[in-house]
mmCIF file of C-alpha atoms in Angstrom:
data_model
loop_
_atom_site.group_PDB
_atom_site.id
_atom_site.type_symbol
_atom_site.label_atom_id
_atom_site.label_comp_id
_atom_site.label_asym_id
_atom_site.label_seq_id
_atom_site.Cartn_x
_atom_site.Cartn_y
_atom_site.Cartn_z
ATOM 1 C CA MET A 735 -0.867 -10.530 46.435
ATOM 2 C CA LYS A 736 -2.146 -12.503 49.368
ATOM 3 C CA PHE A 737 -4.395 -14.610 47.158
ATOM 4 C CA TYR A 738 -1.304 -15.877 45.343
ATOM 5 C CA ARG A 739 0.258 -17.292 48.549
ATOM 6 C CA HIS A 740 -2.595 -19.695 49.194
ATOM 7 C CA TRP A 741 -2.394 -21.372 45.815
ATOM 8 C CA SER A 742 -0.828 -24.758 45.382
ATOM 9 C CA LEU A 743 2.455 -25.098 43.514
ATOM 10 C CA THR A 744 0.602 -26.531 40.507
ATOM 11 C CA ALA A 745 -1.800 -23.579 40.391
ATOM 12 C CA LYS A 746 1.073 -21.092 40.672
ATOM 13 C CA LEU A 747 3.032 -22.770 37.877
ATOM 14 C CA THR A 748 -0.077 -22.998 35.686
ATOM 15 C CA PHE A 749 -0.831 -19.318 36.240
ATOM 16 C CA LEU A 750 2.748 -18.250 35.446
ATOM 17 C CA TYR A 751 2.877 -20.532 32.409
ATOM 18 C CA THR A 752 -0.407 -19.111 31.089
ATOM 19 C CA LEU A 753 0.787 -15.565 31.704
ATOM 20 C CA SER A 754 4.131 -16.121 29.967
ATOM 21 C CA VAL A 755 2.591 -17.907 26.966
ATOM 22 C CA SER A 756 0.033 -15.117 26.587
ATOM 23 C CA ALA A 757 2.816 -12.531 26.642
ATOM 24 C CA LEU A 758 4.777 -14.498 24.031
ATOM 25 C CA PHE A 759 1.694 -14.750 21.798
ATOM 26 C CA LEU A 760 1.104 -11.014 22.090
ATOM 27 C CA ILE A 761 4.712 -10.223 21.212
ATOM 28 C CA ALA A 762 4.714 -12.684 18.298
ATOM 29 C CA THR A 763 1.422 -11.304 16.962
ATOM 30 C CA PHE A 764 2.704 -7.731 17.166
ATOM 31 C CA LEU A 765 5.961 -8.593 15.381
ATOM 32 C CA TRP A 766 4.143 -10.587 12.709
ATOM 33 C CA SER A 767 1.625 -7.824 12.003
ATOM 34 C CA TYR A 768 4.383 -5.182 12.006
ATOM 35 C CA SER A 769 6.409 -7.105 9.427
ATOM 36 C CA LEU A 770 3.309 -7.829 7.328
ATOM 37 C CA VAL A 771 2.272 -4.175 7.188
ATOM 38 C CA GLY A 772 5.846 -3.122 6.419
ATOM 39 C CA GLY A 773 6.032 -5.637 3.592
ATOM 40 C CA LEU A 774 2.732 -4.506 2.112
ATOM 41 C CA LEU A 775 3.814 -0.875 2.257
ATOM 42 C CA GLN A 776 7.058 -1.777 0.499
ATOM 43 C CA ILE A 777 5.161 -3.617 -2.242
ATOM 44 C CA GLY A 778 2.899 -0.598 -2.756
ATOM 45 C CA THR A 779 5.872 1.739 -2.929
ATOM 46 C CA ASN A 780 7.682 -0.478 -5.422
ATOM 47 C CA PHE A 781 4.549 -0.708 -7.562
ATOM 48 C CA GLY A 782 4.249 3.077 -7.730
ATOM 49 C CA ILE A 783 7.916 3.495 -8.604
ATOM 50 C CA GLU A 784 7.682 0.837 -11.321
ATOM 51 C CA GLU A 785 4.617 2.514 -12.836
ATOM 52 C CA ILE A 786 6.356 5.915 -12.879
ATOM 53 C CA LEU A 787 9.418 4.386 -14.546
ATOM 54 C CA LEU A 788 7.220 2.635 -17.110
ATOM 55 C CA VAL A 789 5.445 5.870 -18.066
ATOM 56 C CA GLN A 790 8.774 7.722 -18.232
ATOM 57 C CA ASN A 791 10.250 5.032 -20.484
ATOM 58 C CA ILE A 792 7.238 5.154 -22.804
ATOM 59 C CA MET A 793 7.554 8.937 -23.021
ATOM 60 C CA LYS A 794 11.296 8.699 -23.782
ATOM 61 C CA ALA A 795 11.016 5.865 -26.301
ATOM 62 C CA HIS A 796 7.985 7.248 -28.155
ATOM 63 C CA PRO A 797 7.855 11.034 -27.659
ATOM 64 C CA ASP A 798 5.969 11.640 -30.917
ATOM 65 C CA ASN A 799 3.536 8.734 -30.530
ATOM 66 C CA PRO A 800 0.997 9.393 -27.761
ATOM 67 C CA VAL A 801 -0.961 6.219 -28.576
ATOM 68 C CA MET A 802 1.209 3.989 -26.383
ATOM 69 C CA LEU A 803 1.135 6.491 -23.545
ATOM 70 C CA LYS A 804 -2.632 6.822 -23.838
ATOM 71 C CA GLN A 805 -2.968 3.049 -23.779
ATOM 72 C CA GLU A 806 -0.986 2.849 -20.534
ATOM 73 C CA VAL A 807 -2.874 5.712 -18.904
ATOM 74 C CA THR A 808 -6.350 4.455 -19.871
ATOM 75 C CA TRP A 809 -5.522 0.809 -19.254
ATOM 76 C CA VAL A 810 -5.201 1.544 -15.546
ATOM 77 C CA LEU A 811 -8.921 1.264 -14.841
ATOM 78 C CA THR A 812 -9.526 -1.784 -17.016
ATOM 79 C CA ARG A 813 -6.955 -3.989 -15.303
ATOM 80 C CA TRP A 814 -8.617 -3.727 -11.882
ATOM 81 C CA ASP A 815 -11.921 -5.338 -10.963
ATOM 82 C CA SER A 816 -12.862 -2.652 -8.474
ATOM 83 C CA GLN A 817 -12.717 1.115 -8.645
ATOM 84 C CA ASP A 818 -11.620 1.079 -4.983
ATOM 85 C CA SER A 819 -8.315 -0.578 -5.809
ATOM 86 C CA ALA A 820 -7.674 1.389 -9.007
ATOM 87 C CA TYR A 821 -4.952 3.969 -9.298
ATOM 88 C CA TYR A 822 -4.858 7.056 -11.452
ATOM 89 C CA ILE A 823 -2.178 8.678 -13.597
ATOM 90 C CA ARG A 824 -1.923 12.380 -14.388
ATOM 91 C CA ILE A 825 0.879 13.601 -16.663
ATOM 92 C CA LEU A 826 1.816 17.281 -16.723
ATOM 93 C CA ASP A 827 4.392 19.047 -18.871
ATOM 94 C CA HIS A 828 7.111 21.364 -17.553
ATOM 95 C CA ASP A 829 4.677 24.304 -17.456
ATOM 96 C CA GLN A 830 2.163 22.282 -15.376
ATOM 97 C CA HIS A 831 -0.233 21.923 -18.325
ATOM 98 C CA LEU A 832 -2.193 18.698 -18.497
ATOM 99 C CA VAL A 833 -0.831 16.279 -21.091
ATOM 100 C CA MET A 834 -2.934 13.245 -20.240
ATOM 101 C CA GLU A 835 -4.773 11.685 -17.307
ATOM 102 C CA THR A 836 -6.733 8.573 -16.515
ATOM 103 C CA PRO A 837 -10.415 9.053 -17.396
ATOM 104 C CA GLY A 838 -12.360 10.058 -14.298
ATOM 105 C CA MET A 839 -9.337 11.195 -12.315
ATOM 106 C CA ASN A 840 -10.444 14.830 -12.275
ATOM 107 C CA SER A 841 -13.727 13.861 -10.597
ATOM 108 C CA GLU A 842 -11.877 11.822 -7.960
ATOM 109 C CA LEU A 843 -8.960 14.161 -7.362
ATOM 110 C CA HIS A 844 -9.022 17.659 -8.817
ATOM 111 C CA LYS A 845 -5.848 19.058 -10.366
ATOM 112 C CA GLN A 846 -5.588 21.848 -7.787
ATOM 113 C CA LEU A 847 -5.624 19.336 -4.923
ATOM 114 C CA PHE A 848 -3.086 17.006 -6.490
ATOM 115 C CA PRO A 849 -1.180 18.411 -9.473
#
């Protein structure tokens, strides 16, 4: 690093300051993005768990009335503006027979791929 020796003290300090601030910005950006992605993944996981619990509660509270369950399963697509952000529900009984699924789910994800 011979080129570094011929710099003035001001140039050396400016270079080191710029280098250290850049490193701090990189570290801060990495930590911020890591926490943001982790938070978004946690929100998505909680949403899925809440939806499963909701469907289970409907099935327990109204086992002989499939109207409420059908409303929840078919309401999935109407509450989202875009098909890209929609989620699908498929309910199977103990023998793996289809009870109910969101309309269009079979065309997106066949039962053999995702039971």
